[in-house]
């Protein structure tokens, strides 16, 4: 009895000690306010104006040794890391009564202790491995023996990076058929010269997809990825398009193009047949050949289709024949059968030709290779739609209509039907609602891809081992003043009891979301906009986040409705930065799942030069670029790609040093570009340089590429107006612009919250919404060089950076052709970081001053060749350089509405005639909105040509001292090659004092 009483007393004493002090409501409220302040320092809410994130304490369970605090979901928006979580717990501990100051602090939100919200990639790796070994953490991995597509011709492949991984990715919406209105339309508004249906593609297609592929990933998209408007099909069911050699036999069902237009429920992959051959490891080889009539020269995506069987080969050997030679690829036909499988983009000449071959050569004998169809190019949409029966009006005739737009403009629902997916995938609403079908089909498509793979073994599908999915969107919303809406991440964890098949926690989707969003926000803040907003991470049941059976993120990058966001969002530099951040976030996530080292592909090289080194040799040199945001991105080698004459680039040659000497045949023009590589992958290519040694040369010209600008259109903001001034400077696209739909029309800030899209702030025309607009090709030395060679001169080339650094000596050449294009000092966004793309930086001014003082000669052309030196805030030294060295003065820029100039000088070096430069949007070259009006400056300077519309000077020559000829419009903007050749001949004749006829 005494023992029982003693035990009871001890227990009561312990309980009284445990609850001797309580955490009252005032303390709870203070903890909530503190957590709110911590979260709001990093995360912003609100649309019209920034709003703090509110965190409330819902419950507290406390003992002397442990305090558990349960907070509202606002706390889950925070990007938790081990260091900031320690600081957060310390801040909470400091608010507790004295009795709890030594207690462990546990914070709960969104049904998790917040330490569980730290992404696995950001936790202690050794501890994660232990938890994985004990099966307390299940990683999401989806392995296969071989990836879907392997590029066999690549001289270097990533050993780490994303090699062998499969990523499902889509670029938001697309044009769709509105059944209630009986017409095709965009899903989002036309604002700020684009709409979301096209805008997000300008990140995904030219930047993000190549980055992921360069890291070794196979990237799958539910929309057409090729902006080429032509589409050519070659199929085994058409004898004129397909031929065989060796032992082939009939296969199963396959593709056949029997209709020009497809209606609801019609599947082209159920209309044809396939062919089969057994694989061999040696000896006689069977071969299938697809031929196509390419309508015009250009780059085309190439897709193949085949049948997958239990006996399929995992290394079907395809070869694509193109202008650059032959590229070999291995396709794992055990997966992906019955749809279009993307092989890559390749340059083709116009005309009938053999484009793709397939052999039965394999590393395993007796397997099956399947031959079906080949698709070349993107083409136009061929799915015709009409309202469903329930939406039809009585006594009204209905005719099915196609969109009439290029297929890359259309939504996923239509591509998926064209690509052979079943109706349950592309029309979950059973043909009654195309809008919902579009976003729902993207989610079902992911599961259809991976059905039958390790992570979805009991579902029918293509057996592709998808690792993750990402939906790339932009959002709506307008913020007061010049505020930024910023970046939102969305995921969902509560489907299927919070688990993926195989046992991985659906919070892996939060890991992915956190890593990608954090990388985007940090890189933007460190690079170009410190005020960029992080909008938080929402755990919500969005269809695209809920349905896929893989970790999935919805990215809302920015607001396409908000000027401050789009001021940055239209700039190609921003698009590259963001896409690289998304790629790095994906890489960090996948590396954590497969326990692989995190290595990022390098940045493009710079200071490229191609100079003659001796008899028949050209010395190539370049410099690596270290990434200030990523230490692992250092290159370990390089790949040099070569193009001969009018061909395409070859498959490349690996070198381990930043230089290479190559041999050239005389009379042929060679072009080169370089990429940097490491274990994480391959960089984007450098600019393209060219060189040619002509027979009986009159001399050698150095072509210097000083045009590296890519930028958004000129933007302006005042108390009453905001927008993009396409009439003054439409910016420069990076290679091409696939998102521009028309110039802005409404600039009135008072219309910022107008609900009528056509008169709201940012409303724009839509007259270019199906067109691809040309930009900076970074290939102008070859274009200039053709005209130099036609004039009888050899040429080599260098980037302006190599000249500025003294790595290329101008003094070695009697004449220099300086390409300035639309080079112009240009801010990024609101101009927080230093402006870029000066026409004549001080280093270049110094090099040219010395060169011309020593008797050299210079041809320079560009839209802002003088205007940039006279721009507001520029130093006087630049204007002195223009007058003393270039021998020009500025007469102001003017709109180049007609683009016509006439030669009027009496100098006999220049032939009489007219020239026309491009003042229109075209696919193959950039538009010139502004041309420089010049004035001769100093002794010996004289006007050579004048603009036809106003008589102002377009070109100035000087025959005193080092001869110069400066044009106020870019030489490469002359579309006519005959005019270019004539002008270059005259310029070189003047500069080098020759009297050639």
CSV table of N, CA and C in Angstrom, one decimal, residues 612 643 645-646 667-671 688-694 699-705 779-798 817-819 859 971-972 977 980-981 984-985 988:
chain,number,residue,atom,x,y,z
A,612,UNK,N,43.7,32.4,-89.7
A,612,UNK,CA,44.6,31.6,-90.5
A,612,UNK,C,45.9,31.4,-89.7
A,643,UNK,N,30.8,23.4,-90.2
A,643,UNK,CA,29.9,23.5,-91.3
A,643,UNK,C,30.7,23.9,-92.6
A,645,UNK,N,30.7,25.2,-96.5
A,645,UNK,CA,29.9,25.9,-97.5
A,645,UNK,C,28.4,26.0,-97.0
A,646,UNK,N,27.5,25.6,-97.8
A,646,UNK,CA,26.1,25.7,-97.5
A,646,UNK,C,25.5,24.5,-96.8
A,667,UNK,N,39.1,27.8,-101.3
A,667,UNK,CA,37.9,28.0,-102.1
A,667,UNK,C,36.7,27.6,-101.4
A,668,UNK,N,36.7,27.0,-100.3
A,668,UNK,CA,35.5,26.6,-99.6
A,668,UNK,C,35.4,27.4,-98.3
A,669,UNK,N,34.1,27.7,-97.9
A,669,UNK,CA,33.9,28.4,-96.7
A,669,UNK,C,33.6,27.5,-95.5
A,670,UNK,N,34.3,27.6,-94.5
A,670,UNK,CA,34.1,26.8,-93.3
A,670,UNK,C,33.5,27.7,-92.1
A,671,UNK,N,32.6,27.1,-91.4
A,671,UNK,CA,32.0,27.8,-90.3
A,671,UNK,C,32.2,26.9,-89.0
A,688,UNK,N,28.7,31.8,-84.2
A,688,UNK,CA,29.3,31.0,-85.3
A,688,UNK,C,30.3,32.0,-86.0
A,689,UNK,N,31.5,31.5,-86.2
A,689,UNK,CA,32.6,32.2,-86.9
A,689,UNK,C,32.9,31.4,-88.2
A,690,UNK,N,33.5,32.1,-89.2
A,690,UNK,CA,33.7,31.5,-90.5
A,690,UNK,C,35.1,32.0,-91.0
A,691,UNK,N,35.6,31.2,-92.0
A,691,UNK,CA,36.9,31.5,-92.6
A,691,UNK,C,36.9,30.9,-94.0
A,692,UNK,N,37.5,31.6,-94.9
A,692,UNK,CA,37.7,31.1,-96.3
A,692,UNK,C,38.9,31.6,-96.9
A,693,UNK,N,39.7,30.8,-97.5
A,693,UNK,CA,40.9,31.2,-98.3
A,693,UNK,C,40.6,31.0,-99.8
A,694,UNK,N,40.4,32.1,-100.5
A,694,UNK,CA,40.1,32.1,-101.9
A,694,UNK,C,41.3,32.0,-102.7
A,699,UNK,N,43.7,39.9,-100.9
A,699,UNK,CA,44.1,40.3,-99.6
A,699,UNK,C,43.2,39.5,-98.6
A,700,UNK,N,43.4,39.8,-97.3
A,700,UNK,CA,42.6,39.1,-96.3
A,700,UNK,C,41.9,40.1,-95.4
A,701,UNK,N,40.6,39.9,-95.2
A,701,UNK,CA,39.8,40.8,-94.3
A,701,UNK,C,39.5,40.0,-93.0
A,702,UNK,N,39.5,40.8,-91.9
A,702,UNK,CA,39.1,40.2,-90.6
A,702,UNK,C,37.7,40.7,-90.4
A,703,UNK,N,36.8,39.8,-90.2
A,703,UNK,CA,35.4,40.1,-89.9
A,703,UNK,C,35.3,40.0,-88.3
A,704,UNK,N,34.8,41.1,-87.7
A,704,UNK,CA,34.7,41.1,-86.2
A,704,UNK,C,33.2,41.1,-85.9
A,705,UNK,N,32.7,40.2,-85.2
A,705,UNK,CA,31.3,40.2,-84.8
A,705,UNK,C,31.1,40.9,-83.5
A,779,UNK,N,25.3,34.3,-86.6
A,779,UNK,CA,25.9,33.6,-87.8
A,779,UNK,C,26.3,34.6,-88.9
A,780,UNK,N,26.5,35.9,-88.5
A,780,UNK,CA,26.7,36.9,-89.5
A,780,UNK,C,28.1,37.0,-90.1
A,781,UNK,N,29.1,36.5,-89.5
A,781,UNK,CA,30.4,36.5,-90.1
A,781,UNK,C,30.4,35.7,-91.4
A,782,UNK,N,29.6,34.6,-91.5
A,782,UNK,CA,29.5,33.8,-92.7
A,782,UNK,C,28.8,34.6,-93.8
A,783,UNK,N,27.7,35.3,-93.4
A,783,UNK,CA,27.0,36.1,-94.4
A,783,UNK,C,27.8,37.2,-94.9
A,784,UNK,N,28.5,37.9,-94.1
A,784,UNK,CA,29.4,39.0,-94.6
A,784,UNK,C,30.6,38.3,-95.4
A,785,UNK,N,31.0,37.2,-94.9
A,785,UNK,CA,32.2,36.5,-95.5
A,785,UNK,C,31.9,36.1,-97.0
A,786,UNK,N,30.7,35.7,-97.2
A,786,UNK,CA,30.3,35.3,-98.6
A,786,UNK,C,30.5,36.4,-99.6
A,787,UNK,N,30.1,37.6,-99.1
A,787,UNK,CA,30.3,38.8,-100.0
A,787,UNK,C,31.8,39.2,-100.1
A,788,UNK,N,32.5,39.0,-99.0
A,788,UNK,CA,34.0,39.3,-99.0
A,788,UNK,C,34.6,38.4,-100.0
A,789,UNK,N,34.3,37.1,-99.9
A,789,UNK,CA,34.9,36.1,-100.9
A,789,UNK,C,34.5,36.4,-102.3
A,790,UNK,N,33.3,36.8,-102.5
A,790,UNK,CA,32.8,37.1,-103.9
A,790,UNK,C,33.6,38.3,-104.4
A,791,UNK,N,34.1,39.2,-103.6
A,791,UNK,CA,34.9,40.3,-104.0
A,791,UNK,C,36.3,39.9,-104.3
A,792,UNK,N,36.7,38.7,-104.0
A,792,UNK,CA,38.1,38.2,-104.3
A,792,UNK,C,39.0,38.2,-103.1
A,793,UNK,N,38.5,38.4,-101.9
A,793,UNK,CA,39.3,38.5,-100.7
A,793,UNK,C,39.1,37.2,-99.8
A,794,UNK,N,40.1,36.8,-99.2
A,794,UNK,CA,40.0,35.8,-98.2
A,794,UNK,C,39.5,36.5,-96.9
A,795,UNK,N,39.0,35.7,-96.0
A,795,UNK,CA,38.6,36.3,-94.7
A,795,UNK,C,38.7,35.3,-93.6
A,796,UNK,N,38.8,35.8,-92.4
A,796,UNK,CA,38.7,35.0,-91.2
A,796,UNK,C,37.9,35.9,-90.2
A,797,UNK,N,37.6,35.4,-89.0
A,797,UNK,CA,36.7,36.2,-88.2
A,797,UNK,C,37.0,36.0,-86.7
A,798,UNK,N,36.4,36.9,-85.9
A,798,UNK,CA,36.7,36.8,-84.4
A,798,UNK,C,35.5,37.5,-83.7
A,817,UNK,N,36.1,44.3,-91.1
A,817,UNK,CA,34.6,44.5,-91.2
A,817,UNK,C,34.0,44.3,-89.9
A,818,UNK,N,33.5,45.4,-89.3
A,818,UNK,CA,32.9,45.3,-87.9
A,818,UNK,C,31.4,45.2,-88.0
A,819,UNK,N,30.9,44.1,-87.5
A,819,UNK,CA,29.4,43.9,-87.5
A,819,UNK,C,28.8,44.4,-86.2
A,859,UNK,N,35.4,49.0,-92.1
A,859,UNK,CA,34.0,49.1,-92.5
A,859,UNK,C,33.1,48.7,-91.3
A,971,UNK,N,24.7,45.9,-92.6
A,971,UNK,CA,24.9,45.2,-93.9
A,971,UNK,C,24.1,44.0,-94.0
A,972,UNK,N,24.0,43.2,-93.0
A,972,UNK,CA,23.3,41.9,-93.1
A,972,UNK,C,21.8,42.1,-93.2
A,977,UNK,N,21.2,39.1,-101.9
A,977,UNK,CA,22.6,38.8,-101.9
A,977,UNK,C,23.4,39.5,-103.0
A,980,UNK,N,24.2,42.8,-101.5
A,980,UNK,CA,25.3,42.7,-100.6
A,980,UNK,C,26.6,42.5,-101.2
A,981,UNK,N,26.7,41.7,-102.2
A,981,UNK,CA,28.0,41.5,-102.9
A,981,UNK,C,28.5,42.7,-103.6
A,984,UNK,N,29.7,45.2,-100.8
A,984,UNK,CA,30.9,44.8,-100.2
A,984,UNK,C,32.1,45.0,-101.1
A,985,UNK,N,31.9,44.7,-102.4
A,985,UNK,CA,32.9,44.9,-103.4
A,985,UNK,C,33.3,46.4,-103.5
A,988,UNK,N,35.2,47.5,-100.1
A,988,UNK,CA,36.6,47.0,-100.1
A,988,UNK,C,37.5,47.7,-101.2
